[in-house]
Structure formats: C-alpha cells, structure tokens
Coordinates of C-alpha atoms in Angstrom, one line a residue:
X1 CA 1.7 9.6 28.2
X2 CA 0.7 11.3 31.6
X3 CA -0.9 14.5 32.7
X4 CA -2.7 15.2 28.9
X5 CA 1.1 14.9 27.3
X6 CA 3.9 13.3 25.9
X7 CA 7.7 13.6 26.7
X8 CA 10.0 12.9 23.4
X9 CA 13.3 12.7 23.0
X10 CA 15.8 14.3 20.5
X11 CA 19.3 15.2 20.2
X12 CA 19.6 13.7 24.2
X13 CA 17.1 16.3 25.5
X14 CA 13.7 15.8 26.6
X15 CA 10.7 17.8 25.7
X16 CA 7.1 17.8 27.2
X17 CA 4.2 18.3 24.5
X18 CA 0.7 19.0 25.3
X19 CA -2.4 17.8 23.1
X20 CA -4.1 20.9 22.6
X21 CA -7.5 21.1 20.7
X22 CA -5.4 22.3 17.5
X23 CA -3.3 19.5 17.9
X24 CA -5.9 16.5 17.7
X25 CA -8.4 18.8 15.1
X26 CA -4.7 18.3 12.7
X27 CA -4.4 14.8 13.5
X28 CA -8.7 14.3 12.4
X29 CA -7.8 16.6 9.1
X30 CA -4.7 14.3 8.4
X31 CA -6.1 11.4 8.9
X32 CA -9.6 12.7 7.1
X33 CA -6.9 12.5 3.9
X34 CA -6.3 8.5 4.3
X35 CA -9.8 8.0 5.1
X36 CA -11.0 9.8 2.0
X37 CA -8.4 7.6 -0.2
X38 CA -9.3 4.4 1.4
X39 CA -13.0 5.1 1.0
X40 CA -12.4 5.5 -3.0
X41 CA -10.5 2.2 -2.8
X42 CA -12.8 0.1 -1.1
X43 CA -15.8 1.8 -3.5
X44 CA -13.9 0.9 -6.6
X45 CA -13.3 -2.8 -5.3
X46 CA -16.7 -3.2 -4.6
X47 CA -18.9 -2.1 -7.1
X48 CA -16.8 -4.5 -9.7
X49 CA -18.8 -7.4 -8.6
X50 CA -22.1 -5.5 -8.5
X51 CA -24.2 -6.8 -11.4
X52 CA -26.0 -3.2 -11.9
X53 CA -22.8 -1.6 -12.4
X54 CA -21.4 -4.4 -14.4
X55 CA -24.3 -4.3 -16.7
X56 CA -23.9 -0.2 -17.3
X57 CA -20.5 0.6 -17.4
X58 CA -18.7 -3.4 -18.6
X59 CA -21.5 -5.2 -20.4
X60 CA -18.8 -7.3 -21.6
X61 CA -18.4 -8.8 -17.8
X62 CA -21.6 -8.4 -17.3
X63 CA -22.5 -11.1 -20.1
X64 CA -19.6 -13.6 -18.6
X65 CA -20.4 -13.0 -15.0
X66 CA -24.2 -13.9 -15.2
X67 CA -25.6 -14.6 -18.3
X68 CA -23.0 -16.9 -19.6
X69 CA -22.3 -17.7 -16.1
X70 CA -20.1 -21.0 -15.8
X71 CA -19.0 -20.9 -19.5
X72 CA -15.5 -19.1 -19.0
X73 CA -13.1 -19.9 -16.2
X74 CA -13.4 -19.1 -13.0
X75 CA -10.0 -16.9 -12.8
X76 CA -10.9 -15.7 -16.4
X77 CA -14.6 -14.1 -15.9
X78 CA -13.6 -10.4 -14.8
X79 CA -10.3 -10.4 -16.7
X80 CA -11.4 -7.0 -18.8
X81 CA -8.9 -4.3 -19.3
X82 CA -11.7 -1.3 -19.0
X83 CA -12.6 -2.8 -15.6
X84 CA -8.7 -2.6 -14.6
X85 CA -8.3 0.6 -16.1
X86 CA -11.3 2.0 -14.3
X87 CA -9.6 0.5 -10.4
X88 CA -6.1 1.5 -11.0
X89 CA -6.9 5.2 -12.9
X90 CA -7.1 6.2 -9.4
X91 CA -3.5 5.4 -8.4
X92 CA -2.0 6.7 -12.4
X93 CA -3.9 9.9 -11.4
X94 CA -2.2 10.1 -8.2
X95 CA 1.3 9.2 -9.9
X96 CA 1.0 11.6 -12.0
X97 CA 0.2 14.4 -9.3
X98 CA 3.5 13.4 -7.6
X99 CA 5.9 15.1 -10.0
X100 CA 3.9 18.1 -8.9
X101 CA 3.7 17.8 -5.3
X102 CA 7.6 18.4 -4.6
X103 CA 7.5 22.0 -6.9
X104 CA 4.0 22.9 -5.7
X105 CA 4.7 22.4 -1.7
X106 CA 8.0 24.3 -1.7
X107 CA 6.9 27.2 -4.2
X108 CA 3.0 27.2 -2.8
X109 CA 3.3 26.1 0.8
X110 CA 1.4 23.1 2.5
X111 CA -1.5 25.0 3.0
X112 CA -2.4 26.0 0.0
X113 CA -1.4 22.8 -2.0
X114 CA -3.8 20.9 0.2
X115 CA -6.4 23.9 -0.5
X116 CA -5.7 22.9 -4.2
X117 CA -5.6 19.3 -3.4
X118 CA -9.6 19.8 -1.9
X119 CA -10.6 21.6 -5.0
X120 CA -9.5 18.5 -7.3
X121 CA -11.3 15.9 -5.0
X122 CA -14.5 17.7 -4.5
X123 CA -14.7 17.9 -8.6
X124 CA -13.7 14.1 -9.1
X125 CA -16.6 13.4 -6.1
X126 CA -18.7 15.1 -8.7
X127 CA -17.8 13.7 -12.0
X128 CA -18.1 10.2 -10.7
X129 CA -21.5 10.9 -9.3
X130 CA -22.4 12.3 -12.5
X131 CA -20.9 9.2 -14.6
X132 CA -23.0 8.3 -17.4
X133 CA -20.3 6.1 -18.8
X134 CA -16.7 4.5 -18.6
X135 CA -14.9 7.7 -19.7
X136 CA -16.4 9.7 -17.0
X137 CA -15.7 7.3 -14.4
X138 CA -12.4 6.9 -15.2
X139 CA -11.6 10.7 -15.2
X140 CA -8.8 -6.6 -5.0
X141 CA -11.5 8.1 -9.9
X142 CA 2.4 -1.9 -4.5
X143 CA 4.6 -5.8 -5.0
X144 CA 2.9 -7.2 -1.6
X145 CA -0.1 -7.8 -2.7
X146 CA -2.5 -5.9 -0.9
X147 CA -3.6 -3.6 -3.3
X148 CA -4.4 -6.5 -5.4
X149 CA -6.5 -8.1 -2.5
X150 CA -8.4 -4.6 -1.2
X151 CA -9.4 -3.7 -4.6
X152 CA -11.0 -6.8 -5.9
X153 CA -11.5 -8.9 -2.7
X154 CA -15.2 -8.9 -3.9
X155 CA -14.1 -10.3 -7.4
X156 CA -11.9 -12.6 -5.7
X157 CA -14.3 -14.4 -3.3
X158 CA -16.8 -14.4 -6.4
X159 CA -13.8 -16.8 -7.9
X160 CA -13.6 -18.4 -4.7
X161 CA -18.2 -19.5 -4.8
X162 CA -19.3 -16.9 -3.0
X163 CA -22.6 -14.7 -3.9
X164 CA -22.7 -11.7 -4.6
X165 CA -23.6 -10.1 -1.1
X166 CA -21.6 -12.5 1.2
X167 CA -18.2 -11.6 -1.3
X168 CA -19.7 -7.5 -0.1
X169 CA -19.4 -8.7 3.5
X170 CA -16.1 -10.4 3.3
X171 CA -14.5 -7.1 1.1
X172 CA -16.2 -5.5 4.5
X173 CA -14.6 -7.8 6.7
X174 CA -11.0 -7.3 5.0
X175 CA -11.6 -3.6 5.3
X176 CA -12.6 -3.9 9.0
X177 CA -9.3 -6.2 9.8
X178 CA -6.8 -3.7 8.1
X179 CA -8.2 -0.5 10.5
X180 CA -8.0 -2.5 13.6
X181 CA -4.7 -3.9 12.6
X182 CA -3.1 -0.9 12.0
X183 CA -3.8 -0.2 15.5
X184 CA -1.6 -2.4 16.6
X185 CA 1.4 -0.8 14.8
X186 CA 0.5 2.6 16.7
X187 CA 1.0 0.5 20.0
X188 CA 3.6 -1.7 19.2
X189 CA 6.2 0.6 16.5
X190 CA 7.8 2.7 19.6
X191 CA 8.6 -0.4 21.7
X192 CA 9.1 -3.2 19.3
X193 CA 10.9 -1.3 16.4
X194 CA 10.1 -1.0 12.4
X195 CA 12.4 -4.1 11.7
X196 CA 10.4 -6.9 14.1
X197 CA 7.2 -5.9 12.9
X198 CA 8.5 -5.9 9.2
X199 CA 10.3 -9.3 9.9
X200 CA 7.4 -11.3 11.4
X201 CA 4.3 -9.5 9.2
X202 CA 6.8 -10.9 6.3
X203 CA 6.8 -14.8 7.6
X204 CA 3.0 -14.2 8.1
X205 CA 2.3 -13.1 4.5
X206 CA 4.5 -15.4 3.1
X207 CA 2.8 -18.3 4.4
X208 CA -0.9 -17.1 4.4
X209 CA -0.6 -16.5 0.6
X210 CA 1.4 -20.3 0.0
X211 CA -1.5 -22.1 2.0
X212 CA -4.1 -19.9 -0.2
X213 CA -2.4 -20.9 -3.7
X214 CA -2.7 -24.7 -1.9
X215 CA -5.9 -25.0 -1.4
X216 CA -7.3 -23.0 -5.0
X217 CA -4.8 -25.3 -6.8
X218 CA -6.2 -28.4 -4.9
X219 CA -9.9 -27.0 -4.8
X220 CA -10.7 -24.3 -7.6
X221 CA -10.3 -25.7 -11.6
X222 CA -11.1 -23.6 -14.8
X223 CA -14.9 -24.1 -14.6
X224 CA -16.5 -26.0 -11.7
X225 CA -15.8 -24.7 -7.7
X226 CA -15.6 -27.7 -5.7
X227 CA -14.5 -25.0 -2.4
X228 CA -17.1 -26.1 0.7
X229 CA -18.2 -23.9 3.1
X230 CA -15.5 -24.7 5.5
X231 CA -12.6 -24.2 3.1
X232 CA -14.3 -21.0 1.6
X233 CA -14.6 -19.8 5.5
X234 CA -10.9 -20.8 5.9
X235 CA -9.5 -18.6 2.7
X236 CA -11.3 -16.0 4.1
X237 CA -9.7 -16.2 7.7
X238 CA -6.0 -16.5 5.4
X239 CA -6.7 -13.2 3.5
X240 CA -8.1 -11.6 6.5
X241 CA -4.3 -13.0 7.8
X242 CA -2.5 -11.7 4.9
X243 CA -4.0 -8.3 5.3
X244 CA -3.6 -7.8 9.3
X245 CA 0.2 -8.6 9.1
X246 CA 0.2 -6.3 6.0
X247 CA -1.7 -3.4 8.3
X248 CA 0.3 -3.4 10.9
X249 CA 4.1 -3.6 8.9
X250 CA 4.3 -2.4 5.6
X251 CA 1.3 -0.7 5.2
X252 CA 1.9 1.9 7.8
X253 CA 5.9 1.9 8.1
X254 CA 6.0 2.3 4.5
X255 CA 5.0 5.5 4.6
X256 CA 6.7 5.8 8.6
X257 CA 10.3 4.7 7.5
X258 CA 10.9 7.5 4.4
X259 CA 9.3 10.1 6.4
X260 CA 12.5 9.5 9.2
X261 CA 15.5 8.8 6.5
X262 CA 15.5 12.0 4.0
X263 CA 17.7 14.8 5.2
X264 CA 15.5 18.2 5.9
X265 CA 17.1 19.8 3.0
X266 CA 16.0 17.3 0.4
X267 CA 13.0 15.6 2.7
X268 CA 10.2 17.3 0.6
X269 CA 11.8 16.0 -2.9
X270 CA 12.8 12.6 -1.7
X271 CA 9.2 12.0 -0.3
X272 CA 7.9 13.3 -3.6
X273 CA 10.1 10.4 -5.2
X274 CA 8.6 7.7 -2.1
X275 CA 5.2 8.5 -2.8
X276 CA 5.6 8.2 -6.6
X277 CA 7.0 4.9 -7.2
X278 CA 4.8 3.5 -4.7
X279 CA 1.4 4.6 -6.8
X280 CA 3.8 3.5 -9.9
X281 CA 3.6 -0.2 -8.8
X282 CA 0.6 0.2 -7.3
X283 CA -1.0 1.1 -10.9
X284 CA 0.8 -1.5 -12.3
X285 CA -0.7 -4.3 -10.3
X286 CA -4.1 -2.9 -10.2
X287 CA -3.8 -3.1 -14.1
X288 CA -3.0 -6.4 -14.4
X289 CA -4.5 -7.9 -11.6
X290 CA -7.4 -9.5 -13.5
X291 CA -5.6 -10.2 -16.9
X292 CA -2.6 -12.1 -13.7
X293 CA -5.7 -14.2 -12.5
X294 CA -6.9 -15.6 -15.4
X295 CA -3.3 -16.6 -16.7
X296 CA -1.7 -17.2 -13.1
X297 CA -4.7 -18.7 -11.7
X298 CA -3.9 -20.1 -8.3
X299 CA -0.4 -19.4 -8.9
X300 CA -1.0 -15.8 -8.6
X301 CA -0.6 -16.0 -4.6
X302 CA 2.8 -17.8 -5.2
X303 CA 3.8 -15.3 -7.0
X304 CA 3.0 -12.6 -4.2
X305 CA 4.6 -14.5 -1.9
X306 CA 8.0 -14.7 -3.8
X307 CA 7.7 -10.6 -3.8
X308 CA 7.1 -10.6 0.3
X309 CA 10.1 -13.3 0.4
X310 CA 12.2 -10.9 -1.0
X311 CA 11.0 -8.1 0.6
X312 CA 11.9 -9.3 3.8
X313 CA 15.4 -10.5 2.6
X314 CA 15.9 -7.4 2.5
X315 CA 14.5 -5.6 5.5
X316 CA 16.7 -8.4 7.5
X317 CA 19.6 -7.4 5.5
X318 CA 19.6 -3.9 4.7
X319 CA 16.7 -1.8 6.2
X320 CA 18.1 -0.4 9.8
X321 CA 16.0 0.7 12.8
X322 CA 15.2 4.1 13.2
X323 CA 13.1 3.6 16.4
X324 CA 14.1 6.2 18.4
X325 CA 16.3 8.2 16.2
X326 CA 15.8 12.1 15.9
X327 CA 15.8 13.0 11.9
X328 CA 18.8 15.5 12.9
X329 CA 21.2 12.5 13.8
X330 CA 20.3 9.8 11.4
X331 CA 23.1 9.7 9.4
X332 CA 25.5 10.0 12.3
X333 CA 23.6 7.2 14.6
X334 CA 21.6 4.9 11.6
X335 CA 23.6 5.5 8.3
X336 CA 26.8 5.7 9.5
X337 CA 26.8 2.8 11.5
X338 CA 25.1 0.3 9.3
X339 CA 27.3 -2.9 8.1
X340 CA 26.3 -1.9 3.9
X341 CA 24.9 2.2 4.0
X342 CA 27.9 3.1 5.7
X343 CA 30.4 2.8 3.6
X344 CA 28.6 5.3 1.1
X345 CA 28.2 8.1 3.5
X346 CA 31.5 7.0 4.8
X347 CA 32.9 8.2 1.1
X348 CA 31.2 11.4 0.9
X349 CA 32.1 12.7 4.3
X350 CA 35.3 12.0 3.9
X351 CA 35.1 13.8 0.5
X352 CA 33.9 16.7 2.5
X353 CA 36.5 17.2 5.2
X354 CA 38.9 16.7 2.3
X355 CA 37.3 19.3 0.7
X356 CA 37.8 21.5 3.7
X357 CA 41.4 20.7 4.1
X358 CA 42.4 22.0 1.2
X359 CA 40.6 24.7 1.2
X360 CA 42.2 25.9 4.8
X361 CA 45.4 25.3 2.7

C-alpha cells in the first residue's frame, strides 16, 4: 500500500486502486454481515449457562445444573436436545436459506437479496426479543471443532469448575482471541500462502485438543472436579490456542479459498453449494454437541482432533495455493498443474478441442 492505494496484479498487468469513501463504507456493511452473525452466536452460547434463562426456557437443565447440582455427571448436566435445538436452529435456518440464495442472487440481484436478507433479520431480532417461550426462540434464532467450542464455551468451562460469571468471561476471552487472530491471516494470507497457514493452524489444533482430552481424562470424572486453578487456567490458555490457530486458517480461508476456485460462470451456484454444506455440518455438531459430551466425555476433543488430522492430510495433499492467482487463470496456472486435479481438467479439455476438431471437419 502507498499513496491511499493498492497495486494488484492479474492476468500479468498491474492496476492501481484507490480507497475511496464508498469503498471502505462496503467493506463496514460487509463486514456489519459477519459481525451481526457472530453476535447471535456468541448470545446463543452464552445465555445456555445463565441460570435465569435456564430456568424459563429449559427447566429441565435448570433442575440438573443447580438444584440437583452434583447428582448427574459433569459432561451429562446440559445434555438436553431443546437446548441444542435452540443453538444450532440458527445454522438449519441458514442451511435452509442457501438453496435460495443461488436463484434469488441471479434472478433478484445482490442488492435486493440483501435488502430481503435485512427484512428477515430485523423480524428474527424481534421475535427473540419478544420470546415467551422455546418455540419462539427457536423461530460451545463445521468438523474442526470450533463451532462446538464458541457456542458452548460457557457450558464447557462450567464442566470444567468454573462459576457461572468467570465461564462468561472466558466465552469473552475466546471471542476476543478469534477477532484478533483473524488479524493475523489479513497480514500474513498474501505473503505466506493459504496452504502454510492451513498446515501449521492444523498441527496447532491437533495438539491443543490431545493435551485438553489429557488433562479432563486425568482430572475431570463423572461427578466430582478435581481441576485446580492452575490446570483450569491452563485449559483455558489450550482452547484460547485451539481457537487462534482456527481464526487465522480455516476460519477465514474457508470462506477465502471457494471464493478464488469456482469459474465466473458457475461462481454464484458453486458458492451457494460452499456455504450450504458448511451450515450442514455446522447444524449437525451444534445438535449433538451436548448429547457428544455426555457419551464422549473427555474423549470428545480426541475425536476433534482426528477430524483436524484429516483435514490437514488433505490440505498437504490435495488443496493447491491460489496466492496470487487471478480467478481468470486458475484452471490454466492451479488446476491444470496440480499432481491429482489435473488430470480431470486434463480429460475435459481435451474433450473440448476434440470436440472442435471434428466439428472443423
């Protein structure tokens, strides 16, 4: 960046942008849209270890968490499939949405799907403010991990000892570590490349979950909590781990890489597709989450980890870098030249030119 611009590079030319007014007031308005979704994630993780909102809405919980408090297990206590069905309604709403967006956005335009989009927010904002019970609400309102972590990281430190406003705080703290992570991938994406930051966040995950599954199995039984201070501090610092390697690989260049492989032609349609399976899975952990913890226990991180393991088998083995790479020429300079990809695109272009031939013939 110099003189209030930016130079990028496509197709072997160079361009100079300038960051007009417009410009950043579309960068606040998109990133307004993440903001807004994060905020209803981190309310919906938090008020599920609230006793108020226990008591009103999952009086069932409410009698395990604190009345009968030290009776059921530790990993058992919020295992209650209203109180998953309430966290992940969000994400079934949003899969549900995305066999929309793809017919919507090319028969409606951007602009006015998002105008739509507004509409439909501002009337959830208002039936949840309104909620008088679990229906109205409803109507850690993806394989890592993370979701699982961000939406009940209050319920998961109230497993772990902690009281009620210090598991708050440390839901806070995790929310605080994933925006000043992500920063980090903003700085580092362009220079580094997708696949190092994928690579190392994936060694980093791995082995912050392992050493959390260690110390619950060794520390955390069915019905007493024998986690000190220290350890409970040091679980803390592992998830706050977890979720910075998270923030600044998948997290961000999940949504980065599919935006830079789909042809223009089909790139509306194929992010349609992106963004559905990813609230697909995400819906599916956030639903059995609780019901994972009580039956998992400890073993539940082990079983993340085995999910990151394989995800970054196979960013090392099949996920090329795009750093760099206009969308124009990414199946001559990425798909074409990659060791596995290749030899699919190979097979249709040749289809094509022999296509061609015998047509001229």
């Amino acid at each position: 960046m110099a003189g209030g611009g930016f130079t990028t590079n496509a197709g072997g030319n160079n361009f100079e942008a300038k960051i007009t007014p417009i410009v950043i007031i579309s960068c606040i308005m998109a990133a307004t849209g993440g903001l807004m979704f994060g905020y209803d994630v981190g309310v919906s993780g938090g008020v599920t270890a609230m006793p108020p909102f226990l008591k009103k809405f999952f009086p069932a919980v409410y009698r395990k968490t604190v009345l009968e408090k030290g009776l059921d297990s530790n990993y058992c206590k919020y295992n209650n499939q209203g109180l998953q069905l309430f966290t992940s309604s969000l994400y079934l709403a949003g899969l549900t949405a995305t066999f929309f967006a793809s017919y919507t956005t090319r028969m409606l335009g951007r602009r006015l799907t998002m105008l739509i989009a507004g509409f439909f927010f501002i009337a959830g904002v208002i039936f949840n403010a309104a909620a008088q019970n679990l229906a109205m609400l409803i109507i850690f309102q993806q394989f890592t991990g993370i979701n699982a972590i961000m939406f009940y990281a209050p319920v998961l430190f109230n497993t772990l000892g902690f009281k009620n406003d210090a598991s708050l705080y440390s839901a806070v703290i995790t929310g605080a570590v994933n925006v000043l992570s992500t920063i980090v991938s903003i700085y580092s994406v362009d220079k580094v490349g997708r696949r190092v930051l994928l690579l190392e966040a994936g060694v980093q995950m791995f082995l912050s979950q392992v050493v959390i599954a260690i110390i619950l199995g060794f520390k955390v039984t069915d019905h007493s909590d024998n986690l000190s201070k220290g350890y409970a501090i040091f679980v803390v610092i592992l998830v706050c781990t977890f979720v910075s390697a998270f923030a600044w690989s998948i997290g961000p260049l999940g949504w980065l890489i599919s935006s830079e492989i789909y042809p223009l032609e089909t790139r509306s349609a194929g992010q349609s597709v992106t963004v559905c399976v990813n609230l697909l899975f995400t819906f599916v952990i956030a639903q059995a989450f609780l019901s994972m913890l009580c039956h998992f226990k400890f073993g539940i991180f082990l079983f993340f980890s085995g999910w990151v393991f394989i995800m970054s088998i196979f960013v090392f083995f099949l996920v090329p870098e795009t750093k760099n790479i206009p969308i124009e020429e990414m199946i001559e300079r990425v798909w074409k030249q990659h060791w596995f990809w290749r030899r699919f695109i190979e097979d249709e272009y040749d289809n094509e030119k022999i296509t061609k031939a015998d047509y001229q013939l």
